[in-house]
mmCIF file of C-alpha atoms and ligand atoms in Angstrom:
data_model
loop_
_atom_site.group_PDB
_atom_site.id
_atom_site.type_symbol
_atom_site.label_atom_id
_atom_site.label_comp_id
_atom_site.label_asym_id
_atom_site.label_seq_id
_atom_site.Cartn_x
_atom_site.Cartn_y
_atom_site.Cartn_z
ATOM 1 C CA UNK E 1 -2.203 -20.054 -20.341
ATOM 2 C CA UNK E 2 1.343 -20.111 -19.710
ATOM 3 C CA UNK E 3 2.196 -19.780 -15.178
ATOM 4 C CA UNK E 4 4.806 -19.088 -13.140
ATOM 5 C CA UNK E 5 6.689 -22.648 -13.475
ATOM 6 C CA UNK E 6 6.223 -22.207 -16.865
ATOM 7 C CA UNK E 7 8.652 -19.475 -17.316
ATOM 8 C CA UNK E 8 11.038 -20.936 -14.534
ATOM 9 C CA UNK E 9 10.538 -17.745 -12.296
ATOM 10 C CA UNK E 10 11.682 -19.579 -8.914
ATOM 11 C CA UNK E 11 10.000 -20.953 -6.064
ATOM 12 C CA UNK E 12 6.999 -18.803 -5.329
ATOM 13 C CA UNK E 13 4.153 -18.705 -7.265
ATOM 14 C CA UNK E 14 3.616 -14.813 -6.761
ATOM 15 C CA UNK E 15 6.617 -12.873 -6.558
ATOM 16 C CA UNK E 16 7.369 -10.420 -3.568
ATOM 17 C CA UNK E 17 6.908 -6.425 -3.570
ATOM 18 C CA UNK E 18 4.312 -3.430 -3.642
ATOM 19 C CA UNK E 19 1.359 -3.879 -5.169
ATOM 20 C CA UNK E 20 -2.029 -1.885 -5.918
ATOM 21 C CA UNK E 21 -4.555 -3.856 -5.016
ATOM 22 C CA UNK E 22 -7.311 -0.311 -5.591
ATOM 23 C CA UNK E 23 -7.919 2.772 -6.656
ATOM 24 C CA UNK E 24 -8.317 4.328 -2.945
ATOM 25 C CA UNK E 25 -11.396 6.058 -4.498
ATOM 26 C CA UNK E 26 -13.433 2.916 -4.901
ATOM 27 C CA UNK E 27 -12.525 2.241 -0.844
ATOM 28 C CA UNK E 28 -15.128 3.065 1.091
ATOM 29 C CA UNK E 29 -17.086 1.833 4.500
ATOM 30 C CA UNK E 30 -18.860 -0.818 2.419
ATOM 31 C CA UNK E 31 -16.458 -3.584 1.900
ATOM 32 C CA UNK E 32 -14.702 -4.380 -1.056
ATOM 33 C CA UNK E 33 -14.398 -8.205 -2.315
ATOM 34 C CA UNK E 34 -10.472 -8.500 -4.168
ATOM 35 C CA UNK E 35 -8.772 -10.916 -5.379
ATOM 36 C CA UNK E 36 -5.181 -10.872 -5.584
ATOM 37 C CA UNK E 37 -2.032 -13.526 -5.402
ATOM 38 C CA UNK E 38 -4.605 -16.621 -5.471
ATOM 39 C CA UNK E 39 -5.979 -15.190 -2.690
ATOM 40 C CA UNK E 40 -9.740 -13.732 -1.425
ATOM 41 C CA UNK E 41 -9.450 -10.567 0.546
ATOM 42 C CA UNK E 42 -11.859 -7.772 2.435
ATOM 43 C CA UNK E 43 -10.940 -4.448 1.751
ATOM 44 C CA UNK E 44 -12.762 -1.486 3.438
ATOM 45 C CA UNK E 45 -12.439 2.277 4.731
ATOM 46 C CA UNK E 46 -12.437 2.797 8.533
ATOM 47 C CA UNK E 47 -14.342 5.443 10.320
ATOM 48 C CA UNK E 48 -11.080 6.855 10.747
ATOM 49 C CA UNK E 49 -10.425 6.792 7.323
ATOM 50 C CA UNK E 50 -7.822 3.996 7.770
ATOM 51 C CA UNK E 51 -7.922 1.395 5.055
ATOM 52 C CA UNK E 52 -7.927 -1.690 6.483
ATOM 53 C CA UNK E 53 -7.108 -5.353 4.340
ATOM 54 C CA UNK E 54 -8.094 -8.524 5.387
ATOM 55 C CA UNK E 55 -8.354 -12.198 4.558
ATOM 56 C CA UNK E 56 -11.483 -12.703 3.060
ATOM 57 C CA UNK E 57 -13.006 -15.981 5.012
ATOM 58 C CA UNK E 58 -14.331 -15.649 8.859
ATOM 59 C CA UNK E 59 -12.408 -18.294 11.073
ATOM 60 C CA UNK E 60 -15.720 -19.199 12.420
ATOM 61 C CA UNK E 61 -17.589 -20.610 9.646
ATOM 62 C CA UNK E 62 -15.848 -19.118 6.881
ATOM 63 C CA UNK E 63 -18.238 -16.854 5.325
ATOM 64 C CA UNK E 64 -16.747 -14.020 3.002
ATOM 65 C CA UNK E 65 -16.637 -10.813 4.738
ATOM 66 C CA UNK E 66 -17.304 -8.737 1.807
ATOM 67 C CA UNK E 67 -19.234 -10.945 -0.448
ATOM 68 C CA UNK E 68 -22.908 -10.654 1.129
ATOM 69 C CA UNK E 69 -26.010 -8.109 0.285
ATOM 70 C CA UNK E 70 -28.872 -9.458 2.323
ATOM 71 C CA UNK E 71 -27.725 -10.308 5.947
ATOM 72 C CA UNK E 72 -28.997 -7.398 8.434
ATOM 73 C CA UNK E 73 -25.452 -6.988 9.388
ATOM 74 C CA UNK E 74 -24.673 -5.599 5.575
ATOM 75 C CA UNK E 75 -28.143 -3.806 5.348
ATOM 76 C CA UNK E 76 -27.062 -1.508 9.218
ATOM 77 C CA UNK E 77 -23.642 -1.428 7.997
ATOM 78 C CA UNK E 78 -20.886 -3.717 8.234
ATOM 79 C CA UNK E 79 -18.220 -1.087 9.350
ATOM 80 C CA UNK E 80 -17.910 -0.079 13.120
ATOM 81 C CA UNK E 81 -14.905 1.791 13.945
ATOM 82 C CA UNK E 82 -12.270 0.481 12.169
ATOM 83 C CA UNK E 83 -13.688 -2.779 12.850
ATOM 84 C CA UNK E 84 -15.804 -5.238 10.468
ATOM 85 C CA UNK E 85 -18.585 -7.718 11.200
ATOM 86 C CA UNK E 86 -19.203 -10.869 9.568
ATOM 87 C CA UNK E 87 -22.676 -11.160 7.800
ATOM 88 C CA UNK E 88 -23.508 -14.517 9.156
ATOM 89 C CA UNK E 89 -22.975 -14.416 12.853
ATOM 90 C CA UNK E 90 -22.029 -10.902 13.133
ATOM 91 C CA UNK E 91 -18.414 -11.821 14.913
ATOM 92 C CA UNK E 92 -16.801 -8.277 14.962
ATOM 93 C CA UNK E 93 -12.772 -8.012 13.504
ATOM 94 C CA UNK E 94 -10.760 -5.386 14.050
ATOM 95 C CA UNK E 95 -8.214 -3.334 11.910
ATOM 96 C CA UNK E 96 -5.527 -5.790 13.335
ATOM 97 C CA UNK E 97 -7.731 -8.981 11.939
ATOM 98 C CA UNK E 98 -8.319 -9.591 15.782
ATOM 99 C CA UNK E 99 -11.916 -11.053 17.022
ATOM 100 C CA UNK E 100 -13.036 -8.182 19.526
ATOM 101 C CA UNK E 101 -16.576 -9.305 19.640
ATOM 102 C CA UNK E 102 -18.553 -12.214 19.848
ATOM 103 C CA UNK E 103 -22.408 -11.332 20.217
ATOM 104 C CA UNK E 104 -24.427 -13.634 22.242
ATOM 105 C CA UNK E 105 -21.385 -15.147 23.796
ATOM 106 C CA UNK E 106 -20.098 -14.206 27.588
ATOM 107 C CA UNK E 107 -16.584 -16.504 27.045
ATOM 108 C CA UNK E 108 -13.694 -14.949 26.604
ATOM 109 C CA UNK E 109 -13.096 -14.763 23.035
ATOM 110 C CA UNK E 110 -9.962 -17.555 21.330
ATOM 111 C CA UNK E 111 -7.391 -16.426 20.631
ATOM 112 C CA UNK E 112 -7.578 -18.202 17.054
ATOM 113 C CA UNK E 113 -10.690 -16.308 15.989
ATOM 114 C CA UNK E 114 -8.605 -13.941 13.770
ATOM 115 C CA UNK E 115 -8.505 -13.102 10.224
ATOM 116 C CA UNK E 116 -4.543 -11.763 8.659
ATOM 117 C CA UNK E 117 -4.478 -8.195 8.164
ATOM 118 C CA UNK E 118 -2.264 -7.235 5.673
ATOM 119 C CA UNK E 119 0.187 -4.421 5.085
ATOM 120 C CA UNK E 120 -1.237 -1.800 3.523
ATOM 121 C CA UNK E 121 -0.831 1.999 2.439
ATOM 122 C CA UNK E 122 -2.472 4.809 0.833
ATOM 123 C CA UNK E 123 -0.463 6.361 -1.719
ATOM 124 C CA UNK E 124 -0.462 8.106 -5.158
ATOM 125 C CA UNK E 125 -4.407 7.592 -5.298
ATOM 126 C CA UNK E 126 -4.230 4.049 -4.893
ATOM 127 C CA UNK E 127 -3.721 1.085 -1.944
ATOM 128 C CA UNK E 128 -0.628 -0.805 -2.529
ATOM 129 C CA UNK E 129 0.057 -4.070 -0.479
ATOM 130 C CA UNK E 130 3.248 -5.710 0.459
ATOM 131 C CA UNK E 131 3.215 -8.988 -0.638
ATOM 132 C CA UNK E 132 6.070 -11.505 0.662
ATOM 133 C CA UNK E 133 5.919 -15.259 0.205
ATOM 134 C CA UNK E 134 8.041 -15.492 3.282
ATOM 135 C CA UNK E 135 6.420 -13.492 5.395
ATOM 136 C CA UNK E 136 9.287 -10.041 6.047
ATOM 137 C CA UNK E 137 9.227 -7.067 6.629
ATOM 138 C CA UNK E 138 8.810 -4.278 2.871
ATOM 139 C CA UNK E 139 12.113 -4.550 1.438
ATOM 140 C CA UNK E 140 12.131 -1.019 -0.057
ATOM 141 C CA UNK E 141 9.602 2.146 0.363
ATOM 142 C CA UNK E 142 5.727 2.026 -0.975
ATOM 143 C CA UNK E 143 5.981 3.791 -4.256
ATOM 144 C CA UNK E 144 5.717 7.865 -3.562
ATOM 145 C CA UNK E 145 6.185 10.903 -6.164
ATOM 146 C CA UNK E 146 6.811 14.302 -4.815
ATOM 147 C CA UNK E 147 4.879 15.316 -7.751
ATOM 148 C CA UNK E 148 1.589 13.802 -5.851
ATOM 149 C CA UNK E 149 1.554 17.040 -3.284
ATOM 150 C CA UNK E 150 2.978 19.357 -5.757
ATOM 151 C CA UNK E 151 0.137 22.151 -6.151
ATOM 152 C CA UNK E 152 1.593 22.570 -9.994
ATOM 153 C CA UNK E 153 0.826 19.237 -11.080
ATOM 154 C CA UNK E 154 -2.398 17.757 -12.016
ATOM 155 C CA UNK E 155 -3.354 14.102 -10.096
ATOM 156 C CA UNK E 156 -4.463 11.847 -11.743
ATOM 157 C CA UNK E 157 -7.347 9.681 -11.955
ATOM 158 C CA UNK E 158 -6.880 5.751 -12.409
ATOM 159 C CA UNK E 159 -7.833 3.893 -15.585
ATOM 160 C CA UNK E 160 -9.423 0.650 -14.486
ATOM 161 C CA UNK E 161 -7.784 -1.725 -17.304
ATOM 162 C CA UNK E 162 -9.069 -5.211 -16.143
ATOM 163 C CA UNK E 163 -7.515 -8.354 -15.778
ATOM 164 C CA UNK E 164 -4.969 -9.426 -18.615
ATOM 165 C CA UNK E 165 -4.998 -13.414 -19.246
ATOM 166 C CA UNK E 166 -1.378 -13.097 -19.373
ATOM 167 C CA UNK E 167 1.923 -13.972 -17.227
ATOM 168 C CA UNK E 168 3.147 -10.643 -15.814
ATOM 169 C CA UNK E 169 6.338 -11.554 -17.330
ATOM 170 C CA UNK E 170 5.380 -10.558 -20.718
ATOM 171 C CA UNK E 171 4.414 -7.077 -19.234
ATOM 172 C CA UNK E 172 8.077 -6.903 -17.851
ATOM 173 C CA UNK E 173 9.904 -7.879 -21.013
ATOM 174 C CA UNK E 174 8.575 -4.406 -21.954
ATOM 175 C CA UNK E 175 11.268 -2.493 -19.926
ATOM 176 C CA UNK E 176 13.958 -4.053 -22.411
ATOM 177 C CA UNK E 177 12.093 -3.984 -25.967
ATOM 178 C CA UNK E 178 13.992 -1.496 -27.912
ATOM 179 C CA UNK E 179 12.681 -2.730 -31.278
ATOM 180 C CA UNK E 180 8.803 -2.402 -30.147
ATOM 181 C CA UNK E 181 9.312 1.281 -29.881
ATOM 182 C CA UNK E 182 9.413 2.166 -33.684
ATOM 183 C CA UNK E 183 6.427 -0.438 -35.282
ATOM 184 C CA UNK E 184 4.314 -0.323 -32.223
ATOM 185 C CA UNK E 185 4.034 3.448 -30.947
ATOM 186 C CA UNK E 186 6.084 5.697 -34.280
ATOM 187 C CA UNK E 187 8.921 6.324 -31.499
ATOM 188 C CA UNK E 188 12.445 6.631 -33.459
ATOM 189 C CA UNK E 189 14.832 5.659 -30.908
ATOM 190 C CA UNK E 190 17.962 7.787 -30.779
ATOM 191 C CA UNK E 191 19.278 6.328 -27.674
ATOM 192 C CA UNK E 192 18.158 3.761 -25.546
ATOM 193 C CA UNK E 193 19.839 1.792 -22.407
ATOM 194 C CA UNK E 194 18.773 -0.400 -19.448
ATOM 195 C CA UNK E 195 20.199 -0.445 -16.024
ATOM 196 C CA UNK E 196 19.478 -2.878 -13.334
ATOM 197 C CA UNK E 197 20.236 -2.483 -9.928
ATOM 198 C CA UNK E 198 18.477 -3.802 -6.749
ATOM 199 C CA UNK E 199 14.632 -3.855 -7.017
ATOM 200 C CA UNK E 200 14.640 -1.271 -10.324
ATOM 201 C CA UNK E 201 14.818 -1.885 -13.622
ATOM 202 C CA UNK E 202 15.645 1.407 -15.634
ATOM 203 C CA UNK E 203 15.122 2.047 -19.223
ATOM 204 C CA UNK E 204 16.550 5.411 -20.509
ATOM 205 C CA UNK E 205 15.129 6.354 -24.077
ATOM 206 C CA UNK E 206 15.063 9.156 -26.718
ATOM 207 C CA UNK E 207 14.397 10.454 -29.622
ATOM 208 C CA UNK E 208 11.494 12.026 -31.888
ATOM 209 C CA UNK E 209 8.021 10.648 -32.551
ATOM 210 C CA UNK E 210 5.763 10.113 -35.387
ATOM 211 C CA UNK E 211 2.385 11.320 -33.804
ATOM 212 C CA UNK E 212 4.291 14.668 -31.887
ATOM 213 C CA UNK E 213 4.402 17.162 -35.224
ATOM 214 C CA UNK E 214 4.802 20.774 -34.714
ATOM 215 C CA UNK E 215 3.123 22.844 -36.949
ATOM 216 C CA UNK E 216 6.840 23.490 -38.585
ATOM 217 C CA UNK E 217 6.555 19.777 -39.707
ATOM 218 C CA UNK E 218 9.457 19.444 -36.674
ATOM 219 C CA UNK E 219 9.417 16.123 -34.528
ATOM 220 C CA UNK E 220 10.291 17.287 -31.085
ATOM 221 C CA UNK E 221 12.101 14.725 -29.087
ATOM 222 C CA UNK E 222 10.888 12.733 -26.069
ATOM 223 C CA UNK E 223 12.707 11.519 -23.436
ATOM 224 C CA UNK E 224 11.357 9.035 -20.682
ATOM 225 C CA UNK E 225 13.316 7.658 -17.965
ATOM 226 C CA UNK E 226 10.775 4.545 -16.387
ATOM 227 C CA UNK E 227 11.411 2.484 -13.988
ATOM 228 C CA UNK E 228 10.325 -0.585 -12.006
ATOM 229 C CA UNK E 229 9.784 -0.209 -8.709
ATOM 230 C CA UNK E 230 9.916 -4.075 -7.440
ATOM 231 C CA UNK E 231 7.989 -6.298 -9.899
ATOM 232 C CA UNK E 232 4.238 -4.747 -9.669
ATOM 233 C CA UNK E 233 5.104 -0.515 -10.183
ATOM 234 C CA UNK E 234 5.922 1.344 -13.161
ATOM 235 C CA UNK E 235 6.760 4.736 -13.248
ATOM 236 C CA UNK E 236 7.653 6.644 -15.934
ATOM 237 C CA UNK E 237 8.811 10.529 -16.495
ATOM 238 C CA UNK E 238 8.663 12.029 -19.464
ATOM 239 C CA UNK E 239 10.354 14.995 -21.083
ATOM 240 C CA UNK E 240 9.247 16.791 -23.989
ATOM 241 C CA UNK E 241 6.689 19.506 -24.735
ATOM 242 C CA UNK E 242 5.202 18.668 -21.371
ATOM 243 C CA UNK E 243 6.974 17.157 -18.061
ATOM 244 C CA UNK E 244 4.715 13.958 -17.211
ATOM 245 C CA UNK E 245 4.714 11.013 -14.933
ATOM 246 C CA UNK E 246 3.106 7.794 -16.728
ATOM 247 C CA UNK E 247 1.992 5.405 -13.417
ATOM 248 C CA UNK E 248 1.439 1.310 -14.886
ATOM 249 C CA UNK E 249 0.320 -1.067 -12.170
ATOM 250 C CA UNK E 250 0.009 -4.576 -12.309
ATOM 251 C CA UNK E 251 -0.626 -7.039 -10.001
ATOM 252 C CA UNK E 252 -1.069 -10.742 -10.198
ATOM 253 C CA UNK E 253 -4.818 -12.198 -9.724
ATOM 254 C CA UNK E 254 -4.471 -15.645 -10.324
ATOM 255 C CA UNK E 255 -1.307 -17.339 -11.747
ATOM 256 C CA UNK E 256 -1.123 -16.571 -15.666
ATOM 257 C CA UNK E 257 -3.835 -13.715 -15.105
ATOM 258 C CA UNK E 258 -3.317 -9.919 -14.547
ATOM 259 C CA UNK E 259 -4.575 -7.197 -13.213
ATOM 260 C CA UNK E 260 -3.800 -3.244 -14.745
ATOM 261 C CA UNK E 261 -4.280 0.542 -14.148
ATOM 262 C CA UNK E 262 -3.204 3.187 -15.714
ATOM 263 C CA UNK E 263 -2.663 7.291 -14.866
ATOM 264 C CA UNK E 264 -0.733 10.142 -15.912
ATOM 265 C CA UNK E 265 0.669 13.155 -13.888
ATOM 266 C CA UNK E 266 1.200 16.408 -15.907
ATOM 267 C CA UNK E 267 3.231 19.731 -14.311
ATOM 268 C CA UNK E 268 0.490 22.419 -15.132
ATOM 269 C CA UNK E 269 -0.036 22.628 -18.865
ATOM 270 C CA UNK E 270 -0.188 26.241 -18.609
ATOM 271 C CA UNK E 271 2.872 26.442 -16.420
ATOM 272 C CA UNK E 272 0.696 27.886 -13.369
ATOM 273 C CA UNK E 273 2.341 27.177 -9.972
ATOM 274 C CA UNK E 274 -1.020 26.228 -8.939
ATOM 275 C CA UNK E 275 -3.072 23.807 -10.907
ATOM 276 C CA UNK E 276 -6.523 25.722 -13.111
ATOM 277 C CA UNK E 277 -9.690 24.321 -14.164
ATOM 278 C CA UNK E 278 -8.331 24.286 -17.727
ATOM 279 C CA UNK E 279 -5.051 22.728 -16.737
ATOM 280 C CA UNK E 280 -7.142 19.528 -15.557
ATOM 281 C CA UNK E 281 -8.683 19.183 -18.597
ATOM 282 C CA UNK E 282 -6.219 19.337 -20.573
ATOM 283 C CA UNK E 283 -4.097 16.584 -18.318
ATOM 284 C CA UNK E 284 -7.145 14.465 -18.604
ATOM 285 C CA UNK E 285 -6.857 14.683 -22.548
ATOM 286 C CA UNK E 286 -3.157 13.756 -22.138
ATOM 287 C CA UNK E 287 -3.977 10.304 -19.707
ATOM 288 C CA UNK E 288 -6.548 9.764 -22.629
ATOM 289 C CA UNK E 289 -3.797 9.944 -25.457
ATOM 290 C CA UNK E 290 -1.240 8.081 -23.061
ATOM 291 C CA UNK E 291 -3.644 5.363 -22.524
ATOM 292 C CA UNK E 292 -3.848 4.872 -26.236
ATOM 293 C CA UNK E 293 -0.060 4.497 -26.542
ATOM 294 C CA UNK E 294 -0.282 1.717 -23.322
ATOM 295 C CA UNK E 295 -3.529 0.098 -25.488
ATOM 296 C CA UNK E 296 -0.949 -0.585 -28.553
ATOM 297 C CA UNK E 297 1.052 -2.681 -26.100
ATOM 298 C CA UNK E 298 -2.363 -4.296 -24.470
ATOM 299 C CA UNK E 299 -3.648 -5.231 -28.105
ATOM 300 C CA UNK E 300 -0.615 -6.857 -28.253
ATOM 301 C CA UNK E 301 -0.547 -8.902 -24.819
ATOM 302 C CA UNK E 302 -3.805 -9.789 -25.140
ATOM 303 C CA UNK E 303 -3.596 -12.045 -28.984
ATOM 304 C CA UNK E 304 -0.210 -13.556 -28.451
ATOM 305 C CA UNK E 305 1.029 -16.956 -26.508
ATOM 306 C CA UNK E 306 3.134 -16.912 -24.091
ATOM 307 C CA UNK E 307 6.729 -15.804 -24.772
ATOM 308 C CA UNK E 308 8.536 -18.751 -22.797
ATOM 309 C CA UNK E 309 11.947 -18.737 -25.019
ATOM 310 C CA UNK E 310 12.216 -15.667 -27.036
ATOM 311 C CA UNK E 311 14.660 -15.501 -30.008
ATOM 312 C CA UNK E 312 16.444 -12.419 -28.670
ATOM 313 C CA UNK E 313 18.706 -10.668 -31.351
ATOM 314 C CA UNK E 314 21.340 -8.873 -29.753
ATOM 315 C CA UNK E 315 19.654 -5.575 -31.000
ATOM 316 C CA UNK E 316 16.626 -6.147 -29.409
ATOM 317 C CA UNK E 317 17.333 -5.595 -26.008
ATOM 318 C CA UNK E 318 18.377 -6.936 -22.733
ATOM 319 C CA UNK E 319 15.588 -9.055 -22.053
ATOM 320 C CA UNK E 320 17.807 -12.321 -20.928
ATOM 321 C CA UNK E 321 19.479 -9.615 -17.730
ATOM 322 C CA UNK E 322 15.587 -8.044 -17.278
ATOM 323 C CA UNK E 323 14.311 -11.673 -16.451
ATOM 324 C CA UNK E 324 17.435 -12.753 -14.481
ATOM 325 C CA UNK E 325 16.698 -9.389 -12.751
ATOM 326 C CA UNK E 326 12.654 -9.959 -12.245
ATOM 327 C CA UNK E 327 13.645 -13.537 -11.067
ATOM 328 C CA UNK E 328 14.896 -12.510 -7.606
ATOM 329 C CA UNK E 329 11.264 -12.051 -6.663
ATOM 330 C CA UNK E 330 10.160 -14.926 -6.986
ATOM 331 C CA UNK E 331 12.763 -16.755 -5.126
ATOM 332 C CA UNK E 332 13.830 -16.173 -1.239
ATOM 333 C CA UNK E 333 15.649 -12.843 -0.422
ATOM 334 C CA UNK E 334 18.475 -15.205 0.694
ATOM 335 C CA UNK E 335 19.051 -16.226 -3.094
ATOM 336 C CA UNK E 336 18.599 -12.005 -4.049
ATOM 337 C CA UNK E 337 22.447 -11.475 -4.998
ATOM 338 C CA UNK E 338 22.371 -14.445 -7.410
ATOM 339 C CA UNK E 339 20.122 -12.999 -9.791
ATOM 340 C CA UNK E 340 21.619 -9.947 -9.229
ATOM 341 C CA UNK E 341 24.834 -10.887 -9.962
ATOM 342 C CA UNK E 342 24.299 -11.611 -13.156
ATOM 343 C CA UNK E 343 21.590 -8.894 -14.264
ATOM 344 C CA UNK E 344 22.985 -5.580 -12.502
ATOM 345 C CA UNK E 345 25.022 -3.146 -14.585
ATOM 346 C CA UNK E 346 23.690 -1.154 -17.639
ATOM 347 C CA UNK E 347 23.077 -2.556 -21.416
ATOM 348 C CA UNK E 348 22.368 -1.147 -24.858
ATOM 349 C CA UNK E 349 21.666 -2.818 -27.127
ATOM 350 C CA UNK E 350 23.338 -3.938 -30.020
ATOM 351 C CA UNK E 351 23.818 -0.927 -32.894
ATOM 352 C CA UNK E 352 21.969 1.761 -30.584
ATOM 353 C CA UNK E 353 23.208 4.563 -28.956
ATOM 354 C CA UNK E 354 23.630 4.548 -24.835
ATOM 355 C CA UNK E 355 21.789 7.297 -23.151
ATOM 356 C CA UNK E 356 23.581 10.593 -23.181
ATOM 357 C CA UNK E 357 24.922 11.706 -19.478
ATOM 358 C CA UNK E 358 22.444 14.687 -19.129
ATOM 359 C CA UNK E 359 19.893 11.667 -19.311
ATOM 360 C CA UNK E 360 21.115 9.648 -16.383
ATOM 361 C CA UNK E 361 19.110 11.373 -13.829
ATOM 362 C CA UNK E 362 21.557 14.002 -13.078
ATOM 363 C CA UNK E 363 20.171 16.746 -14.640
ATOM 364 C CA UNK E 364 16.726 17.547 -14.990
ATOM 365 C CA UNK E 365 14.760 15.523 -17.799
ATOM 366 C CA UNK E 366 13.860 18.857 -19.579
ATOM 367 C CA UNK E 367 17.646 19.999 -19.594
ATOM 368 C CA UNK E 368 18.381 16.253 -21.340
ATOM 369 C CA UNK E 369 15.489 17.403 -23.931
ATOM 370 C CA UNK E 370 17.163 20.333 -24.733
ATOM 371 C CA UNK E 371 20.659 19.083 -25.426
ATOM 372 C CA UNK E 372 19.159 16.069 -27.652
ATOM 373 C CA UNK E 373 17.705 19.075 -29.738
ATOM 374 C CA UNK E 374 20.918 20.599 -29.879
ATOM 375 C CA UNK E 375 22.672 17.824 -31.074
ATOM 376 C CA UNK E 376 19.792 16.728 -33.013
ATOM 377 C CA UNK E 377 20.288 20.265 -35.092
ATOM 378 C CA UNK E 378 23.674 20.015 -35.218
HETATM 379 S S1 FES L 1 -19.180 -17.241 9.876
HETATM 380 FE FE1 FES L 1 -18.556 -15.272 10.476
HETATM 381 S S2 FES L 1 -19.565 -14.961 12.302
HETATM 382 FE FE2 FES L 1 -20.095 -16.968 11.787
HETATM 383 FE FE1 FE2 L 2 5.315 -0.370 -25.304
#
């Protein structure tokens, strides 16, 4: 199992950004044992219904905070407040990782009896951390989508993937594979492009697809615009018979070992401003179908070794600029403008078509469809 130093990433281990570290669903006042980044944490709903993310171990005696079924603490409830007490001695932690209680003890309480509480938000379903090897402040927003509050879109529910036993890097080179689109998923690619700029890393592709037959034997054509938010969110809008929002998540558990979810956000199937019973069933058939397009790419991740050196043909795509680009993560944000540098700017492939204006974003997605047909009849 290939790591980090393996692929020559940079100087951290686990590379900085957002990351889901739950489906907000699962979070509830009974703690929930995670681990992420090497790391053990304590994850748990507050009475307030703030979730709340700790370091696992108590600074007392070190005894996992979520990890315990059988103490009396656990059996009349570990959660008071926002606050969480330890199983073993029942020292009390607040939502700031502070020690405000310290039963059957009248001194005041040290100021080193405190667990880290880490950065956390609720959004899109989930709970995304910020993760920072040195320690600043988020370098860009938690991942959002209008879409989320929109009453004519269906949310979506999470697909619990598991852990991958793969670098995340392998994951990433998928924002620059051109040539996997055809033999893995039936996409013919009409266009396709990568841009990198900053923390995203854009792929614009189009064209018709094998499995999408009208019943005139017509291929209509797809058009998705994803990008990478930072190194741990995917997001990725689709244009075709229905407007859709694929959401891939991935965030490191150990080094060389992954962790993935899955969703899919659909404007109203039956082009209600308000979201039916129907339409929700529908969108949950679409996740399904979506997920089995994503599964072609798991199958894939989960047989092969570790891609350290890839032959790249100039046709394939720009996977040397997409890991100069996912490098700057892993490396101190005062060494940021190196990688980008030499990754930012936009690349197509060799022999393929760059993405057509009305694709770039300034137009809607749908209006891009539409003018891909046209010239596609023409
Ligand atoms: S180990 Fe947590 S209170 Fe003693
Ligand atoms: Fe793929």
């Amino acid at each position: 199992m290939a790591g980090t130093k393996d692929y020559g990433l940079g100087e951290f281990t686990y590379p900085r950004g957002w990351f889901m570290v739950a489906d907000a669903a699962e979070v509830k006042d009974k703690p929930l044992p995670l681990k992420f980044f090497g790391q053990d944490f304590a994850l748990y709903r507050g009475k307030s219904g703030k979730i709340v993310l700790l370091d696992a171990f108590c600074p007392h005696m070190g005894t996992h905070l979520a990890k315990n079924t059988t103490s009396y603490v656990t059996h009349d409830g570990q959660i008071e407040g926002d606050s969480i007490r330890c199983p073993y001695h029942g020292w009390r932690f607040g939502a700031d990782g502070k020690c405000n209680e310290i039963p059957f003890s009248s001194l005041p309480i040290p100021k080193a009896a405190c667990v880290r509480s880490w950065p956390v938000v609720e959004r899109l379903g989930a709970v995304f951390v910020w993760h920072d090897p040195e320690g600043g402040e988020p370098e860009w927003d938690a991942p959002d989508l209008a879409e989320w509050n929109d009453a004519g879109w269906v949310r979506h529910q999470w697909d619990h993937l598991g852990q991958l036993k793969c670098h995340q890097q392998e994951i990433i080179d998928n924002i620059a594979d051109c040539t996997h689109l055809q033999p893995v998923h039936g996409s013919i690619v009409n266009f396709f492009e990568n841009e990198f700029r900053g923390h995203l890393a854009i792929q614009r592709q189009g064209g018709p697809h094998r499995t999408l037959v009208t019943s005139d034997g017509k291929s209509p054509i797809l058009i998705t615009d994803t990008v990478y938010h930072g190194p741990g969110v995917l997001l990725s809008r689709m244009s075709g018979t229905h407007d859709a929002v694929i959401l891939i998540m991935h965030t490191s558990v150990e080094d060389g070992t992954v962790q993935v979810w899955h969703a899919l956000m659909v404007r109203s199937p039956s082009n209600s401003p308000k979201v039916t019973a129907q339409d929700t069933e529908a969108a949950r058939m679409y996740q399904a179908a979506a997920l089995q397009a994503f599964s072609q790419d798991f199958e894939v991740w989960s047989n092969k070794r570790p891609c350290i050196n890839g032959m790249f043909m100039p046709s394939d795509g720009a996977f040397r600029k997409a890991r100069l680009w996912y490098k700057q993560f892993y490396n101190p944000r005062a060494k940021k403008e190196e990688f980008l540098k030499q990754s930012e700017g936009v690349f197509v492939p060799a022999g393929m078509k760059a993405a057509p204006e009305a694709a770039r974003g300034n137009v809607s997605l749908a209006d891009a469809v539409a003018a891909e047909n046209q010239a596609q009849a023409a």
